[in-house]
Short mmCIF file of C-alpha atoms and ligand atoms in Angstrom, two decimals:
data_model
loop_
_atom_site.label_atom_id
_atom_site.label_comp_id
_atom_site.label_asym_id
_atom_site.label_seq_id
_atom_site.Cartn_x
_atom_site.Cartn_y
_atom_site.Cartn_z
CA UNK A 162 7.01 29.28 17.04
CA UNK A 163 6.69 25.09 17.17
CA UNK A 164 9.15 22.55 15.88
CA UNK A 165 6.80 21.72 13.35
CA UNK A 166 6.33 25.45 11.91
CA UNK A 167 10.49 25.96 11.80
CA UNK A 168 10.69 23.04 9.78
CA UNK A 169 8.36 23.52 7.66
CA UNK A 170 9.73 27.17 7.10
CA UNK A 171 13.29 25.94 6.36
CA UNK A 172 12.58 22.72 4.16
CA UNK A 173 10.58 25.95 2.43
CA UNK A 174 13.51 27.86 1.95
CA UNK A 175 15.58 24.87 0.74
CA UNK A 176 14.02 22.64 -0.55
CA UNK A 177 11.50 24.82 -2.86
CA UNK A 178 7.97 23.40 -4.40
CA UNK A 179 8.13 20.37 -2.59
CA UNK A 180 4.65 20.67 -1.32
CA UNK A 181 3.54 16.42 -1.03
CA UNK A 182 7.02 16.30 0.96
CA UNK A 183 5.92 18.98 3.78
CA UNK A 184 2.48 17.73 3.48
CA UNK A 185 4.16 14.15 5.34
CA UNK A 186 6.45 16.11 7.33
CA UNK A 187 4.12 17.91 8.33
CA UNK A 188 1.71 15.42 10.00
CA UNK A 189 4.60 13.29 11.34
CA UNK A 190 5.39 16.12 13.34
CA UNK A 191 2.65 16.95 14.44
CA UNK A 192 1.93 14.04 16.39
CA UNK A 193 5.32 14.31 17.87
CA UNK A 194 4.74 17.21 19.61
CA UNK A 195 3.36 15.12 22.89
CA UNK A 196 7.10 13.47 22.99
CA UNK A 197 9.28 16.96 21.60
CA UNK A 198 8.09 18.66 24.33
CA UNK A 199 9.16 16.60 27.52
CA UNK A 200 11.81 15.08 26.16
CA UNK A 201 15.12 17.46 24.76
CA UNK A 202 17.68 14.88 23.59
CA UNK A 203 15.83 15.26 20.33
CA UNK A 204 16.84 18.49 19.71
CA UNK A 205 19.91 17.84 21.69
CA UNK A 206 21.15 15.42 18.78
CA UNK A 207 19.44 17.55 16.04
CA UNK A 208 17.08 14.46 15.42
CA UNK A 209 14.68 16.10 13.59
CA UNK A 210 16.97 18.33 11.51
CA UNK A 211 18.34 15.43 10.31
CA UNK A 212 16.08 13.65 9.40
CA UNK A 213 13.88 15.52 7.55
CA UNK A 214 17.63 15.52 5.35
CA UNK A 215 17.60 12.60 3.37
CA UNK A 216 21.16 10.93 3.47
CA UNK A 217 21.84 10.82 -0.46
CA UNK A 218 19.39 11.58 -3.33
CA UNK A 219 20.36 10.53 -7.07
CA UNK A 220 18.92 11.79 -9.85
CA UNK A 221 19.72 10.77 -12.98
CA UNK A 222 19.01 10.30 -16.95
CA UNK A 223 17.30 7.01 -18.39
CA UNK A 224 17.76 7.15 -22.23
CA UNK A 225 16.02 4.21 -24.02
CA UNK A 226 14.86 4.02 -27.80
CA UNK A 227 10.89 2.90 -28.67
CA UNK A 228 9.55 1.17 -30.62
CA UNK A 229 9.69 3.30 -33.39
CA UNK A 230 13.50 3.90 -32.95
CA UNK A 231 12.85 7.91 -31.52
CA UNK A 232 15.12 8.37 -28.17
CA UNK A 233 13.27 9.02 -24.98
CA UNK A 234 14.70 10.34 -21.66
CA UNK A 235 13.43 10.36 -18.32
CA UNK A 236 13.98 11.45 -14.99
CA UNK A 237 14.83 8.58 -12.29
CA UNK A 238 15.19 8.79 -8.95
CA UNK A 239 16.27 6.76 -5.91
CA UNK A 240 16.07 8.82 -2.25
CA UNK A 241 17.98 6.80 0.29
CA UNK A 242 16.97 8.57 2.78
CA UNK A 243 17.45 6.74 6.30
CA UNK A 244 19.86 3.74 6.97
CA UNK A 245 19.82 4.10 10.73
CA UNK A 246 17.86 0.67 11.54
CA UNK A 247 19.25 -0.72 8.68
CA UNK A 248 19.88 -0.72 4.72
CA UNK A 249 17.37 1.46 2.65
CA UNK A 250 14.62 -0.32 1.71
CA UNK A 251 11.53 1.05 -0.50
CA UNK A 252 9.92 0.34 -3.70
CA UNK A 253 10.07 1.51 -7.21
CA UNK A 254 7.75 4.41 -8.92
CA UNK A 255 7.16 4.19 -12.18
CA UNK A 256 4.69 6.76 -13.22
CA UNK A 257 4.13 10.32 -15.12
CA UNK A 258 3.54 12.09 -11.90
CA UNK A 259 6.50 11.27 -10.01
CA UNK A 260 9.22 13.74 -8.72
CA UNK A 261 11.59 14.66 -6.30
CA UNK A 262 8.85 16.13 -3.91
CA UNK A 263 6.90 12.45 -4.09
CA UNK A 264 9.84 10.80 -3.89
CA UNK A 265 10.89 12.62 -1.41
CA UNK A 266 7.41 12.13 1.00
CA UNK A 267 6.88 8.58 -0.18
CA UNK A 268 10.79 8.21 1.51
CA UNK A 269 10.17 10.20 4.52
CA UNK A 270 7.20 7.93 5.19
CA UNK A 271 9.12 4.72 4.48
CA UNK A 272 11.57 5.48 7.90
CA UNK A 273 8.67 5.11 10.14
CA UNK A 274 7.01 2.52 8.82
CA UNK A 275 10.05 0.34 8.64
CA UNK A 276 10.84 1.30 11.65
CA UNK A 277 7.66 -0.04 12.79
CA UNK A 278 7.68 -3.27 11.79
CA UNK A 279 10.34 -3.91 14.29
CA UNK A 280 13.32 -5.44 11.25
CA UNK A 281 16.22 -4.20 10.78
CA UNK A 282 15.63 -1.97 7.82
CA UNK A 283 16.14 1.83 6.71
CA UNK A 284 14.08 3.96 4.45
CA UNK A 285 14.26 4.74 0.96
CA UNK A 286 11.99 5.35 -2.23
CA UNK A 287 12.81 5.39 -6.12
CA UNK A 288 11.23 5.63 -9.62
CA UNK A 289 11.31 7.89 -12.45
CA UNK A 290 8.35 9.76 -14.29
CA UNK A 291 8.48 6.85 -16.73
CA UNK A 292 4.48 5.92 -17.80
CA UNK A 293 4.03 2.40 -18.73
CA UNK A 294 1.34 2.71 -19.59
CA UNK A 295 0.27 1.46 -24.11
CA UNK A 296 4.04 0.54 -23.95
CA UNK A 297 5.44 -2.50 -25.51
CA UNK A 298 7.21 -5.47 -23.13
CA UNK A 299 10.07 -4.64 -25.18
CA UNK A 300 10.22 -0.86 -24.78
CA UNK A 301 9.42 -2.18 -20.54
CA UNK A 302 12.45 -4.05 -21.01
CA UNK A 303 14.87 -1.45 -22.27
CA UNK A 304 13.30 1.45 -20.13
CA UNK A 305 14.49 -1.47 -17.19
CA UNK A 306 17.82 -1.55 -17.98
CA UNK A 307 18.43 1.56 -18.89
CA UNK A 308 17.49 2.41 -15.28
CA UNK A 309 18.97 0.03 -13.95
CA UNK A 310 22.36 1.15 -16.05
CA UNK A 311 22.72 3.55 -13.10
CA UNK A 312 20.87 2.46 -10.69
CA UNK A 313 23.01 -0.40 -10.32
CA UNK A 314 25.91 1.58 -8.70
CA UNK A 315 24.04 2.76 -5.73
CA UNK A 316 22.28 -0.34 -4.38
CA UNK A 317 23.37 -3.40 -2.97
CA UNK A 318 21.78 -6.42 -1.09
CA UNK A 319 23.26 -5.08 2.04
CA UNK A 320 23.15 -1.27 1.31
CA UNK A 321 19.81 -0.39 -0.34
CA UNK A 322 17.20 -3.08 -2.02
CA UNK A 323 13.99 -1.39 -4.02
CA UNK A 324 10.92 -4.00 -4.74
CA UNK A 325 8.31 -2.48 -6.27
CA UNK A 326 5.25 0.35 -6.11
CA UNK A 327 3.20 1.79 -8.15
CA UNK A 328 3.65 0.64 -12.05
CA UNK A 329 6.46 -1.34 -11.11
CA UNK A 330 5.20 -4.89 -10.72
CA UNK A 331 6.53 -9.04 -11.22
CA UNK A 332 8.11 -8.44 -14.79
CA UNK A 333 9.56 -4.99 -14.04
CA UNK A 334 11.26 -6.16 -10.80
CA UNK A 335 12.64 -8.98 -13.41
CA UNK A 336 14.33 -7.46 -15.98
CA UNK A 337 16.03 -4.60 -13.88
CA UNK A 338 17.40 -7.93 -11.54
CA UNK A 339 18.40 -9.33 -14.95
CA UNK A 340 20.61 -5.31 -16.19
CA UNK A 341 22.15 -5.79 -12.39
CA UNK A 342 23.09 -9.57 -12.26
CA UNK A 343 24.39 -8.71 -15.81
CA UNK A 344 26.30 -5.68 -14.83
CA UNK A 345 27.56 -6.86 -11.51
CA UNK A 346 27.76 -10.81 -12.05
CA UNK A 347 26.30 -11.27 -8.89
CA UNK A 348 22.97 -13.47 -8.15
CA UNK A 349 22.16 -11.78 -5.27
CA UNK A 350 19.08 -10.81 -2.60
CA UNK A 351 19.52 -6.95 -4.66
CA UNK A 352 15.44 -6.68 -5.08
CA UNK A 353 11.96 -8.21 -3.33
CA UNK A 354 9.01 -8.88 -5.08
CA UNK A 355 11.39 -10.88 -7.58
CA UNK A 356 9.57 -14.19 -9.24
CA UNK A 357 9.32 -17.13 -6.50
CA UNK A 358 11.25 -19.33 -9.71
CA UNK A 359 14.28 -17.71 -8.64
CA UNK A 360 14.63 -16.30 -5.40
CA UNK A 361 11.46 -14.23 -4.42
CA UNK A 362 8.77 -14.77 -1.67
CA UNK A 363 5.46 -16.63 -1.45
CA UNK A 364 2.97 -14.29 0.13
CA UNK A 365 4.69 -11.79 -1.38
CA UNK A 366 2.54 -10.47 -3.82
CA UNK A 367 -0.41 -10.93 -1.29
CA UNK A 368 1.31 -8.96 1.50
CA UNK A 369 0.20 -5.54 1.38
CA UNK A 370 -3.61 -5.92 1.12
CA UNK A 371 -4.05 -9.08 3.11
CA UNK A 372 -1.51 -6.99 5.58
CA UNK A 373 -3.85 -3.91 5.49
CA UNK A 374 -7.27 -6.48 6.51
CA UNK A 375 -5.17 -8.12 9.13
CA UNK A 376 -4.66 -4.53 10.82
CA UNK A 377 -8.60 -3.66 10.21
CA UNK A 378 -9.95 -6.93 12.51
CA UNK A 379 -7.93 -5.78 14.74
CA UNK A 380 -9.02 -1.71 14.94
CA UNK A 381 -12.40 -3.58 15.14
CA UNK A 382 -11.12 -5.79 17.84
CA UNK A 383 -10.56 -3.17 19.85
CA UNK A 384 -14.05 -3.01 19.35
CA UNK A 385 -15.17 -5.85 19.89
CA UNK A 386 -16.59 -6.01 16.53
CA UNK A 387 -15.45 -7.81 13.26
CA UNK A 388 -14.53 -7.30 9.84
CA UNK A 389 -17.38 -9.75 9.20
CA UNK A 390 -20.51 -9.19 7.41
CA UNK A 391 -19.48 -5.85 7.43
CA UNK A 392 -19.78 -3.48 3.72
CA UNK A 393 -16.33 -1.86 2.59
CA UNK A 394 -15.94 0.32 0.50
CA UNK A 395 -11.77 -0.17 -1.88
CA UNK A 396 -10.82 1.91 -4.02
CA UNK A 397 -7.55 1.41 -6.53
CA UNK A 398 -7.57 -1.95 -8.48
CA UNK A 399 -3.44 -3.11 -8.45
CA UNK A 400 -1.79 -5.08 -6.02
CA UNK A 401 -3.19 -3.55 -2.63
CA UNK A 402 -6.70 -3.31 -3.98
CA UNK A 403 -6.89 -6.60 -5.00
CA UNK A 404 -5.43 -8.51 -2.39
CA UNK A 405 -7.04 -6.17 0.02
CA UNK A 406 -10.43 -7.65 -1.76
CA UNK A 407 -9.52 -11.46 -1.59
CA UNK A 408 -8.95 -10.80 2.27
CA UNK A 409 -12.11 -9.25 3.06
CA UNK A 410 -13.83 -11.70 0.97
CA UNK A 411 -12.10 -14.13 2.77
CA UNK A 412 -12.95 -12.97 6.40
CA UNK A 413 -16.75 -12.82 5.20
CA UNK A 414 -16.88 -9.05 4.67
CA UNK A 415 -18.60 -7.37 1.44
CA UNK A 416 -16.35 -5.02 -0.91
CA UNK A 417 -19.08 -3.32 -2.53
CA UNK A 418 -16.46 -1.22 -4.84
CA UNK A 419 -12.90 -0.68 -6.61
CA UNK A 420 -11.52 2.40 -8.83
CA UNK A 421 -8.94 3.28 -11.50
CA UNK A 422 -7.66 6.43 -12.85
CA UNK A 423 -10.34 6.43 -15.50
CA UNK A 424 -13.64 4.83 -13.26
CA UNK A 425 -15.28 3.16 -10.13
CA UNK A 426 -17.16 0.44 -10.42
CA UNK A 427 -20.02 -0.60 -7.52
CA UNK A 428 -21.57 -3.49 -6.79
CA UNK A 429 -24.31 -4.29 -5.28
CA UNK A 430 -23.78 -8.07 -4.43
CA UNK A 431 -19.97 -8.04 -4.07
CA UNK A 432 -17.08 -7.35 -5.94
CA UNK A 433 -16.64 -10.45 -8.99
CA UNK A 434 -13.21 -11.04 -7.84
CA UNK A 435 -11.99 -13.36 -10.35
CA UNK A 436 -13.00 -10.64 -12.77
CA UNK A 437 -11.50 -8.10 -11.46
CA UNK A 438 -8.13 -10.22 -11.79
CA UNK A 439 -8.84 -11.17 -15.01
CA UNK A 440 -9.24 -7.34 -16.36
CA UNK A 441 -6.46 -5.93 -14.14
CA UNK A 442 -3.53 -8.60 -14.07
CA UNK A 443 -4.63 -10.16 -17.62
CA UNK A 444 -6.29 -8.03 -19.87
CA UNK A 445 -4.97 -4.68 -18.49
CA UNK A 446 -8.14 -2.98 -19.06
CA UNK A 447 -10.32 -0.29 -17.94
CA UNK A 448 -12.42 -1.12 -15.48
CA UNK A 449 -15.47 -0.37 -17.56
CA UNK A 450 -14.88 -3.65 -19.19
CA UNK A 451 -16.52 -5.13 -16.01
CA UNK A 452 -20.13 -4.09 -17.17
CA UNK A 453 -19.93 -6.67 -19.71
CA UNK A 454 -20.30 -9.47 -17.46
CA UNK A 455 -22.68 -7.66 -14.99
CA UNK A 456 -24.96 -5.42 -15.60
CA UNK A 457 -26.24 -4.65 -12.15
CA UNK A 458 -23.30 -2.98 -11.40
CA UNK A 459 -22.40 0.99 -12.02
CA UNK A 460 -20.17 2.81 -13.50
CA UNK A 461 -18.75 6.26 -12.71
CA UNK A 462 -16.26 7.85 -14.86
CA UNK A 463 -13.65 10.07 -13.29
CA UNK A 464 -14.73 13.17 -15.00
CA UNK A 465 -18.36 12.60 -13.82
CA UNK A 466 -17.03 13.58 -10.42
CA UNK A 467 -14.72 16.80 -10.98
CA UNK A 468 -16.07 18.64 -7.78
CA UNK A 469 -17.03 16.69 -5.70
CA UNK A 470 -14.98 14.62 -4.88
CA UNK A 471 -14.36 10.71 -5.96
CA UNK A 472 -17.15 8.75 -6.90
CA UNK A 473 -15.74 6.03 -4.24
CA UNK A 474 -16.40 7.46 -1.14
CA UNK A 475 -20.11 8.47 -1.77
CA UNK A 476 -21.60 5.80 -1.03
CA UNK A 477 -22.59 3.77 1.52
CA UNK A 478 -20.28 1.48 3.10
CA UNK A 479 -18.94 0.44 7.01
CA UNK A 480 -15.75 0.66 6.25
CA UNK A 481 -13.16 2.38 3.70
CA UNK A 482 -10.26 0.96 2.41
CA UNK A 483 -8.36 3.89 -0.16
CA UNK A 484 -5.91 1.76 -1.70
CA UNK A 485 -5.16 3.77 -5.25
CA UNK A 486 -3.04 6.62 -4.63
CA UNK A 487 -1.65 10.20 -2.66
CA UNK A 488 -4.82 12.28 -1.47
CA UNK A 489 -7.74 10.33 -3.17
CA UNK A 490 -9.79 10.82 -0.80
CA UNK A 491 -10.47 14.85 0.58
CA UNK A 492 -12.97 16.44 3.03
CA UNK A 493 -15.15 16.55 0.86
CA UNK A 494 -15.74 12.50 0.72
CA UNK A 495 -14.49 12.14 4.25
CA UNK A 496 -17.95 14.04 5.01
CA UNK A 497 -19.82 11.95 2.54
CA UNK A 498 -18.10 9.12 4.45
CA UNK A 499 -19.21 9.97 7.34
CA UNK A 500 -22.98 11.29 6.67
CA UNK A 501 -22.75 7.23 5.35
CA UNK A 502 -21.82 6.25 9.01
CA UNK A 503 -18.99 4.81 8.20
CA UNK A 504 -16.98 3.59 11.44
CA UNK A 505 -14.02 2.36 9.94
CA UNK A 506 -11.44 4.02 7.54
CA UNK A 507 -7.75 1.49 6.43
CA UNK A 508 -4.90 3.64 4.44
CA UNK A 509 -3.96 0.63 1.97
CA UNK A 510 -2.19 3.32 -0.58
CA UNK A 511 0.63 6.04 0.86
CA UNK A 512 -0.92 9.26 2.40
CA UNK A 513 -4.66 8.83 0.58
CA UNK A 514 -6.71 11.11 2.78
CA UNK A 515 -5.62 14.50 2.67
CA UNK A 516 -4.86 15.65 6.00
CA UNK A 517 -8.56 17.63 6.21
CA UNK A 518 -10.15 14.80 5.45
CA UNK A 519 -7.87 12.78 8.23
CA UNK A 520 -8.41 15.70 10.81
CA UNK A 521 -12.47 14.77 9.71
CA UNK A 522 -12.54 11.18 10.51
CA UNK A 523 -10.32 12.50 14.28
CA UNK A 524 -13.16 14.81 14.85
CA UNK A 525 -15.82 12.40 14.50
CA UNK A 526 -13.84 10.18 16.50
CA UNK A 527 -14.15 7.26 13.22
CA UNK A 528 -11.74 4.72 13.70
CA UNK A 529 -8.37 5.50 11.45
CA UNK A 530 -5.58 2.64 10.66
CA UNK A 531 -2.63 5.20 8.84
CA UNK A 532 -0.91 3.78 5.93
CA UNK A 533 2.63 3.75 7.20
CA UNK A 534 1.21 0.86 10.11
CA UNK A 535 -1.56 -0.79 7.82
CA UNK A 536 0.47 -1.07 4.79
CA UNK A 537 3.35 -1.85 6.30
CA UNK A 538 2.64 -5.74 5.78
CA UNK A 539 4.65 -5.63 1.72
CA UNK A 540 7.59 -4.43 3.28
CA UNK A 541 7.53 -6.20 5.95
CA UNK A 542 7.06 -9.44 3.65
CA UNK A 543 10.23 -8.05 1.22
CA UNK A 544 12.33 -8.41 4.40
CA UNK A 545 11.19 -11.89 4.99
CA UNK A 546 12.69 -12.22 1.27
CA UNK A 547 15.78 -10.81 1.86
CA UNK A 548 16.01 -13.29 4.65
CA UNK A 549 15.85 -16.12 2.69
CA UNK A 550 17.40 -15.26 0.24
CA UNK A 551 20.70 -14.69 2.24
CA UNK A 552 20.39 -18.15 4.18
CA UNK A 553 19.56 -19.60 1.13
CA UNK A 554 16.06 -20.93 1.89
CA UNK A 555 12.42 -20.54 0.79
CA UNK A 556 9.54 -20.84 3.39
CA UNK A 557 6.05 -21.49 2.15
CA UNK A 558 3.42 -19.49 2.15
CA UNK A 559 1.35 -20.21 5.17
CA UNK A 560 5.01 -19.97 6.60
CA UNK A 561 5.02 -16.03 5.36
CA UNK A 562 1.51 -15.62 5.77
CA UNK A 563 1.77 -16.48 9.70
CA UNK A 564 4.85 -14.05 10.49
CA UNK A 565 3.15 -11.53 8.23
CA UNK A 566 -0.21 -12.13 11.20
CA UNK A 567 2.26 -11.89 13.43
CA UNK A 568 4.14 -8.46 12.14
CA UNK A 569 0.75 -6.69 11.69
CA UNK A 570 -0.74 -7.73 15.34
CA UNK A 571 2.45 -6.56 16.74
CA UNK A 572 2.11 -3.18 14.65
CA UNK A 573 -1.33 -2.52 15.67
CA UNK A 574 -0.46 -3.55 19.16
CA UNK A 575 2.73 -1.02 19.16
CA UNK A 576 0.96 1.95 17.63
CA UNK A 577 -2.98 1.92 20.10
CA UNK A 578 -0.05 1.22 23.15
CA UNK A 579 2.00 4.29 22.34
CA UNK A 580 -1.38 6.23 21.82
CA UNK A 581 -2.92 4.99 24.96
CA UNK A 582 0.81 5.97 27.14
CA UNK A 583 0.92 9.68 25.21
CA UNK A 584 -2.41 10.07 27.23
CA UNK A 585 -4.05 9.77 23.06
CA UNK A 586 -6.32 6.75 23.20
CA UNK A 587 -7.05 5.48 19.95
CA UNK A 588 -5.35 8.29 17.83
CA UNK A 589 -3.05 5.60 15.09
CA UNK A 590 -1.60 8.34 13.86
CA UNK A 591 -0.17 9.46 16.68
CA UNK A 592 0.56 5.93 18.23
CA UNK A 593 2.41 4.96 14.83
CA UNK A 594 4.40 7.82 14.34
CA UNK A 595 5.53 8.45 17.53
CA UNK A 596 6.53 4.40 18.29
CA UNK A 597 8.76 5.05 14.51
CA UNK A 598 10.54 7.88 15.40
CA UNK A 599 11.90 6.46 19.15
CA UNK A 600 12.86 3.86 17.32
CA UNK A 601 15.11 5.54 14.50
CA UNK A 602 15.77 8.32 16.28
CA UNK A 603 17.39 6.29 19.34
CA UNK A 604 19.57 4.30 17.21
CA UNK A 605 20.87 7.21 15.66
CA UNK A 606 21.47 8.95 18.66
CA UNK A 607 23.77 5.61 19.73
CA UNK A 608 25.76 5.55 15.91
CA UNK A 609 26.56 9.41 16.76
CA UNK A 610 26.70 12.35 14.89
CA UNK A 611 26.94 10.65 11.02
P1 NDP B 767 -0.65 -0.41 -8.48
O1 NDP B 767 0.08 0.44 -9.32
O2 NDP B 767 -0.77 -1.79 -8.60
O3 NDP B 767 -1.93 -0.26 -8.69
C1 NDP B 767 -2.62 1.72 -8.63
C2 NDP B 767 -4.03 1.08 -9.01
O4 NDP B 767 -4.64 2.22 -8.38
C3 NDP B 767 -4.13 1.05 -10.08
O5 NDP B 767 -5.55 0.17 -10.54
C4 NDP B 767 -4.89 2.60 -10.68
O6 NDP B 767 -5.22 2.64 -12.38
C5 NDP B 767 -5.10 2.99 -9.19
N1 NDP B 767 -5.18 4.85 -9.65
C6 NDP B 767 -3.78 5.07 -9.57
N2 NDP B 767 -4.13 6.80 -9.54
C7 NDP B 767 -5.45 6.93 -9.44
C8 NDP B 767 -6.07 8.10 -9.01
N3 NDP B 767 -5.74 9.21 -9.14
N4 NDP B 767 -7.88 7.45 -8.83
C9 NDP B 767 -7.68 6.00 -9.04
N5 NDP B 767 -7.40 5.85 -9.22
C10 NDP B 767 -6.00 5.57 -9.37
O7 NDP B 767 -0.09 -0.29 -6.88
P2 NDP B 767 -0.32 -0.49 -5.91
O8 NDP B 767 -1.32 -1.20 -5.41
O9 NDP B 767 1.05 -1.35 -5.36
O10 NDP B 767 -0.10 0.55 -4.81
C11 NDP B 767 -1.02 1.09 -4.14
C12 NDP B 767 -0.78 2.08 -3.17
O11 NDP B 767 -0.05 1.51 -2.15
C13 NDP B 767 0.58 3.63 -3.82
O12 NDP B 767 0.09 4.27 -2.84
C14 NDP B 767 1.63 2.51 -3.38
O13 NDP B 767 2.80 3.50 -2.85
C15 NDP B 767 0.90 1.68 -1.60
N6 NDP B 767 1.77 0.58 -1.20
C16 NDP B 767 1.58 -0.33 -2.52
C17 NDP B 767 2.83 -1.05 -1.42
C18 NDP B 767 2.75 -2.94 -2.73
O14 NDP B 767 3.53 -3.71 -1.74
N7 NDP B 767 2.62 -2.61 -3.57
C19 NDP B 767 3.05 -1.53 -0.47
C20 NDP B 767 2.91 -0.03 -0.14
C21 NDP B 767 2.00 1.12 0.06
P3 NDP B 767 -5.42 2.14 -13.56
O15 NDP B 767 -5.09 0.81 -13.14
O16 NDP B 767 -5.94 2.89 -14.16
O17 NDP B 767 -3.63 2.62 -13.56
#
């Protein structure tokens, strides 16, 4: 029996019904096999057994009162997964789908992603099964305050530094920071993604989406090509998707699509970024309203694609950027993309392609950039925010963007070089997993059995 099989079997017994978590662990362990086969030290130190068990899992009740005076209760989480390389670092997600499995898959991925950045940050993730959609500002504030009233005792600028994720942007970070400060009396860099008025870093908001495109540009350059003039299919219409689209336009690529949880927009002329920002960042509206301005665009509601996959992947394009959520690109979608001659897939979201879709791309030798490498620009810039907070400085947009570019180049070179070293040239999943793993494992060995 393989290491992967034994570990998944064990996890199914010890942590039942956590499908997304098993999926993430399986993907990592399968790509570590060339390393584990030849290097006994990891087995000797029980590195895998320790790595798949979070150092600490915090779960708690989040009670709050809605605008009608009704008491609501949500479930809050913080998974402190691995601190071998530094303080736990990873976002908070507020979405009704949040559960222990989603939290653990995201936390596990974060360990390797953070290691790949080369920066001193461990891996963690948190959130709540709270749905911010349709809630008033006051309700969001009361929820955030209640969430922080429990979380504050577990986090700190040198121990655990959460950031945003789906459903958690600058507004939520502001409310949580305010409550942390009120409870502790300390103004410190305990959260990242803060407003630039009071400790946030310039370019943090743009960093994940920009970083995804910088990474894709390196993938293209490796094939002696570039993104210039390429038709790009992007999913999502949130933080990652919007700034990926912005950078694609800057590089003269043509983003043709975006999507939200209700439907997909396809615009042959290229997505109108100013309108997209207006719809999502100002009005908080559905993408369907894009048609009011651009009658020549197409809108496909989610329910029109019940069995055939997701509309966004069924258009013709040279490159695909899944930037919405986990498992949003399935094997059916992958086959449609191949039929339309896609040359590159770069993940902006965490685990947006399911395993069958990834296998389809790898078999077809499509260049594939895994999220844990390609979207690491966000967390890397969060760490730059921590550095600025600790030294009481604030750097210019250009300074941060320049560092982000260097970090993305290093991540690409590290994943690409490691894949080559292990005889799998071009397999960036294997390269990213092995490179990230080796850094964390070495730190764990040096720190003893803890
Ligand atoms: P946002 O909440 O800003 O945006 C998410 C977008 O995806 C929204 O437009 C949402 O639609 C859409 N969406 C959600 N579920 C679905 C679905 N099932 N089908 C189609 N669209 C959907 O989140 P982010 O952009 O911050 O995060 C996106 C992904 O990137 C996540 O996987 C996150 O973990 C990952 N990530 C984010 C980082 C960051 O810095 N923000 C860093 C690294 C990774 P709607 O508008 O209708 O809600």
